Amino acid sequence: MAITRTSFFLLGLILVSSCAQISSFQSARTTPKNEGEFGASINVAGISDGFDGGSYGGGVVELWGRYGVGEKTDLGLKLSTGLTFVFDVKQQLVGDQQSKFALAIGGAAGGFLAGEFVHQFHLPLYLSLHPSERIAWYLTPRFINQGIFGQGNVNYLGSSIGVLFGRKVKFGIDLSYAGALANTPEGLQDSNLGVGLFNIGWGVKVPIK
């Protein structure tokens, strides 16, 4: 009986915490070529003003890795206990790994389970200030498209803001929110999607050489 109750609790936690990955934990600097990083975060994430009339939220653990494939280009993969995944690429346009200011663009694709498979596409812009090598402030505005194939899509506009501190091992705090840009498509009225997406997270990143 205890095992059954535990199983239902874990299933419920996964369902309420399955939502688009909108956390950043990234500055605009890319991972150096042929180097990598591993990161993990603990988050409170969910949706507000759900299309089905409710709001949902829960604890989520995210794990990610990044690898530098060029002097100013890196790739990343992020997974979470909410059964979500996102694959992304980032291209730095302004600055380098030592610049006080950096700007980069990116693209991402992924999805998650919310009763049905929900696909998502991200177009982020990365901006960051680096007063020293021990601290970085970042802002990541992004456009998000997510939906269920054959039922409709929702476009969101939002942003992440946060700080990373530490020279090699970096700790971070990330606050993210995205809001829907239009009315709910009719096919998504009873889905587990919502008008607002939110995430509050605490994370750590470790370089891998």
CSV table of C-alpha atoms in Angstrom, one decimal:
chain,number,residue,atom,x,y,z
A,1,MET,CA,0.0,0.0,0.0
A,2,ALA,CA,2.9,2.4,0.9
A,3,ILE,CA,4.5,1.7,-2.5
A,4,THR,CA,1.2,2.4,-4.3
A,5,ARG,CA,0.7,5.7,-2.5
A,6,THR,CA,4.3,6.7,-3.3
A,7,SER,CA,3.8,5.8,-6.9
A,8,PHE,CA,0.7,8.0,-7.2
A,9,PHE,CA,2.5,10.9,-5.4
A,10,LEU,CA,5.4,10.7,-7.9
A,11,LEU,CA,3.1,10.5,-10.9
A,12,GLY,CA,1.1,13.5,-9.6
A,13,LEU,CA,4.3,15.5,-9.0
A,14,ILE,CA,5.4,14.8,-12.6
A,15,LEU,CA,2.1,15.8,-14.1
A,16,VAL,CA,1.8,19.2,-12.3
A,17,SER,CA,5.4,20.1,-12.9
A,18,SER,CA,5.4,19.2,-16.7
A,19,CYS,CA,5.6,22.6,-18.4
A,20,ALA,CA,7.8,24.4,-20.8
A,21,GLN,CA,11.4,24.8,-19.8
A,22,ILE,CA,11.9,28.6,-19.6
A,23,SER,CA,14.8,28.8,-17.1
A,24,SER,CA,18.1,30.2,-18.4
A,25,PHE,CA,21.1,29.9,-16.0
A,26,GLN,CA,23.2,31.2,-19.0
A,27,SER,CA,25.1,34.4,-19.7
A,28,ALA,CA,25.6,35.4,-23.3
A,29,ARG,CA,29.2,34.0,-23.3
A,30,THR,CA,29.4,30.7,-25.0
A,31,THR,CA,31.3,27.6,-23.7
A,32,PRO,CA,34.9,27.7,-24.9
A,33,LYS,CA,35.6,25.5,-27.9
A,34,ASN,CA,36.2,21.8,-27.1
A,35,GLU,CA,35.2,22.4,-23.5
A,36,GLY,CA,31.9,21.6,-21.7
A,37,GLU,CA,29.9,22.3,-18.6
A,38,PHE,CA,27.5,20.3,-16.5
A,39,GLY,CA,24.7,22.0,-14.5
A,40,ALA,CA,21.8,21.2,-12.2
A,41,SER,CA,19.0,23.3,-10.6
A,42,ILE,CA,16.2,23.0,-8.2
A,43,ASN,CA,13.1,24.9,-9.4
A,44,VAL,CA,9.5,25.8,-8.6
A,45,ALA,CA,7.8,25.8,-12.0
A,46,GLY,CA,4.3,25.8,-13.4
A,47,ILE,CA,1.5,27.6,-15.2
A,48,SER,CA,-0.8,30.3,-14.1
A,49,ASP,CA,-4.3,30.9,-15.5
A,50,GLY,CA,-4.6,27.5,-17.0
A,51,PHE,CA,-6.6,27.0,-20.2
A,52,ASP,CA,-8.7,24.4,-18.3
A,53,GLY,CA,-9.5,26.9,-15.6
A,54,GLY,CA,-6.8,25.9,-13.1
A,55,SER,CA,-3.2,26.8,-12.2
A,56,TYR,CA,-0.5,24.2,-11.6
A,57,GLY,CA,3.0,24.2,-10.1
A,58,GLY,CA,5.5,22.0,-8.4
A,59,GLY,CA,9.1,21.2,-7.7
A,60,VAL,CA,11.3,20.3,-10.7
A,61,VAL,CA,15.0,19.2,-10.9
A,62,GLU,CA,16.8,20.2,-14.1
A,63,LEU,CA,20.0,18.7,-15.4
A,64,TRP,CA,21.9,20.1,-18.4
A,65,GLY,CA,25.1,20.0,-20.3
A,66,ARG,CA,26.8,22.3,-22.8
A,67,TYR,CA,29.7,21.8,-25.2
A,68,GLY,CA,31.6,24.4,-27.3
A,69,VAL,CA,31.7,23.4,-30.9
A,70,GLY,CA,33.3,26.7,-32.2
A,71,GLU,CA,35.0,29.8,-30.9
A,72,LYS,CA,31.7,31.4,-30.3
A,73,THR,CA,29.2,28.6,-30.7
A,74,ASP,CA,28.0,26.0,-28.3
A,75,LEU,CA,25.3,23.3,-28.0
A,76,GLY,CA,23.2,22.3,-25.0
A,77,LEU,CA,20.8,19.7,-23.8
A,78,LYS,CA,18.5,20.1,-20.8
A,79,LEU,CA,16.4,17.4,-19.1
A,80,SER,CA,14.1,17.6,-16.2
A,81,THR,CA,12.1,15.5,-13.7
A,82,GLY,CA,9.0,17.0,-15.4
A,83,LEU,CA,9.7,14.7,-18.4
A,84,THR,CA,10.8,17.7,-20.5
A,85,PHE,CA,13.8,18.0,-22.8
A,86,VAL,CA,15.2,20.9,-24.8
A,87,PHE,CA,18.1,20.9,-27.3
A,88,ASP,CA,19.6,24.3,-28.1
A,89,VAL,CA,22.3,26.2,-29.9
A,90,LYS,CA,23.8,29.6,-29.0
A,91,GLN,CA,25.9,31.9,-31.2
A,92,GLN,CA,27.8,34.8,-29.5
A,93,LEU,CA,27.7,37.9,-31.6
A,94,VAL,CA,29.3,40.5,-29.3
A,95,GLY,CA,32.3,40.0,-27.1
A,96,ASP,CA,34.2,36.9,-26.1
A,97,GLN,CA,34.9,34.8,-23.0
A,98,GLN,CA,36.6,37.8,-21.3
A,99,SER,CA,34.3,40.6,-22.3
A,100,LYS,CA,32.5,42.8,-19.8
A,101,PHE,CA,29.4,42.8,-22.0
A,102,ALA,CA,28.2,40.0,-24.2
A,103,LEU,CA,25.3,39.4,-26.6
A,104,ALA,CA,24.2,36.2,-28.3
A,105,ILE,CA,21.3,34.7,-30.1
A,106,GLY,CA,20.0,31.1,-30.0
A,107,GLY,CA,17.4,28.6,-31.0
A,108,ALA,CA,15.9,25.6,-29.2
A,109,ALA,CA,13.5,22.7,-29.7
A,110,GLY,CA,12.0,20.3,-27.3
A,111,GLY,CA,8.9,19.0,-25.6
A,112,PHE,CA,7.2,17.4,-22.6
A,113,LEU,CA,4.3,15.3,-21.6
A,114,ALA,CA,1.1,16.9,-20.3
A,115,GLY,CA,-1.4,14.2,-21.0
A,116,GLU,CA,-0.3,14.4,-24.6
A,117,PHE,CA,3.1,15.3,-26.1
A,118,VAL,CA,3.6,19.1,-26.2
A,119,HIS,CA,6.2,20.5,-28.6
A,120,GLN,CA,8.0,23.7,-28.0
A,121,PHE,CA,10.3,26.0,-29.9
A,122,HIS,CA,12.4,28.9,-28.4
A,123,LEU,CA,14.0,31.9,-30.0
A,124,PRO,CA,16.1,33.5,-27.1
A,125,LEU,CA,18.3,36.6,-27.1
A,126,TYR,CA,21.1,36.5,-24.5
A,127,LEU,CA,22.5,39.7,-22.9
A,128,SER,CA,24.9,39.7,-19.9
A,129,LEU,CA,27.2,42.0,-17.9
A,130,HIS,CA,30.4,40.7,-16.3
A,131,PRO,CA,31.7,43.3,-13.7
A,132,SER,CA,34.3,40.6,-12.8
A,133,GLU,CA,35.1,37.0,-13.5
A,134,ARG,CA,33.2,36.1,-10.3
A,135,ILE,CA,29.8,37.5,-11.1
A,136,ALA,CA,27.6,37.8,-14.2
A,137,TRP,CA,24.1,39.5,-14.5
A,138,TYR,CA,22.0,38.2,-17.4
A,139,LEU,CA,18.8,38.9,-19.2
A,140,THR,CA,17.3,36.4,-21.6
A,141,PRO,CA,14.2,37.6,-23.4
A,142,ARG,CA,12.6,34.9,-25.5
A,143,PHE,CA,9.8,34.0,-27.9
A,144,ILE,CA,8.2,30.6,-27.3
A,145,ASN,CA,5.9,28.6,-29.5
A,146,GLN,CA,4.3,25.5,-27.9
A,147,GLY,CA,1.3,23.3,-28.7
A,148,ILE,CA,-0.1,19.9,-29.5
A,149,PHE,CA,0.2,18.6,-33.0
A,150,GLY,CA,-3.2,18.7,-34.7
A,151,GLN,CA,-4.8,20.7,-31.9
A,152,GLY,CA,-3.2,24.2,-32.0
A,153,ASN,CA,-0.3,26.3,-30.9
A,154,VAL,CA,0.2,29.1,-28.4
A,155,ASN,CA,2.9,31.9,-28.8
A,156,TYR,CA,4.5,33.3,-25.6
A,157,LEU,CA,6.8,36.2,-25.0
A,158,GLY,CA,8.8,36.3,-21.8
A,159,SER,CA,12.2,36.6,-20.2
A,160,SER,CA,14.6,35.2,-17.7
A,161,ILE,CA,16.7,37.4,-15.4
A,162,GLY,CA,19.3,36.1,-13.0
A,163,VAL,CA,22.8,36.2,-11.6
A,164,LEU,CA,25.7,33.8,-11.7
A,165,PHE,CA,28.5,34.0,-9.1
A,166,GLY,CA,31.7,32.0,-8.7
A,167,ARG,CA,34.9,31.8,-10.8
A,168,LYS,CA,35.0,28.2,-11.9
A,169,VAL,CA,32.1,26.5,-10.2
A,170,LYS,CA,29.2,29.0,-10.6
A,171,PHE,CA,26.0,29.2,-8.5
A,172,GLY,CA,23.0,31.0,-9.9
A,173,ILE,CA,19.5,32.3,-9.2
A,174,ASP,CA,17.0,32.5,-12.1
A,175,LEU,CA,13.6,34.1,-12.3
A,176,SER,CA,11.6,33.4,-15.5
A,177,TYR,CA,8.1,34.3,-16.8
A,178,ALA,CA,6.4,34.1,-20.2
A,179,GLY,CA,2.9,35.2,-21.1
A,180,ALA,CA,0.6,34.1,-24.0
A,181,LEU,CA,0.3,36.6,-26.8
A,182,ALA,CA,-3.2,35.7,-28.0
A,183,ASN,CA,-6.4,33.9,-27.1
A,184,THR,CA,-6.4,30.2,-26.5
A,185,PRO,CA,-6.9,28.1,-29.6
A,186,GLU,CA,-10.1,26.1,-29.4
A,187,GLY,CA,-8.3,22.8,-29.6
A,188,LEU,CA,-6.3,23.6,-26.4
A,189,GLN,CA,-9.2,24.6,-24.1
A,190,ASP,CA,-8.9,21.4,-22.1
A,191,SER,CA,-5.2,21.0,-22.2
A,192,ASN,CA,-2.7,21.4,-19.4
A,193,LEU,CA,-1.3,24.5,-20.9
A,194,GLY,CA,-1.9,28.1,-19.6
A,195,VAL,CA,-1.7,31.8,-20.2
A,196,GLY,CA,1.4,32.3,-18.0
A,197,LEU,CA,4.5,30.1,-17.5
A,198,PHE,CA,6.7,30.7,-14.5
A,199,ASN,CA,10.0,29.3,-13.0
A,200,ILE,CA,12.0,30.2,-9.9
A,201,GLY,CA,15.3,28.3,-9.7
A,202,TRP,CA,18.6,27.9,-7.9
A,203,GLY,CA,21.4,26.1,-9.7
A,204,VAL,CA,25.1,25.3,-10.0
A,205,LYS,CA,27.4,24.9,-13.1
A,206,VAL,CA,30.7,23.0,-13.2
A,207,PRO,CA,33.2,23.3,-16.1
A,208,ILE,CA,34.4,20.1,-17.8
A,209,LYS,CA,37.7,20.2,-19.8
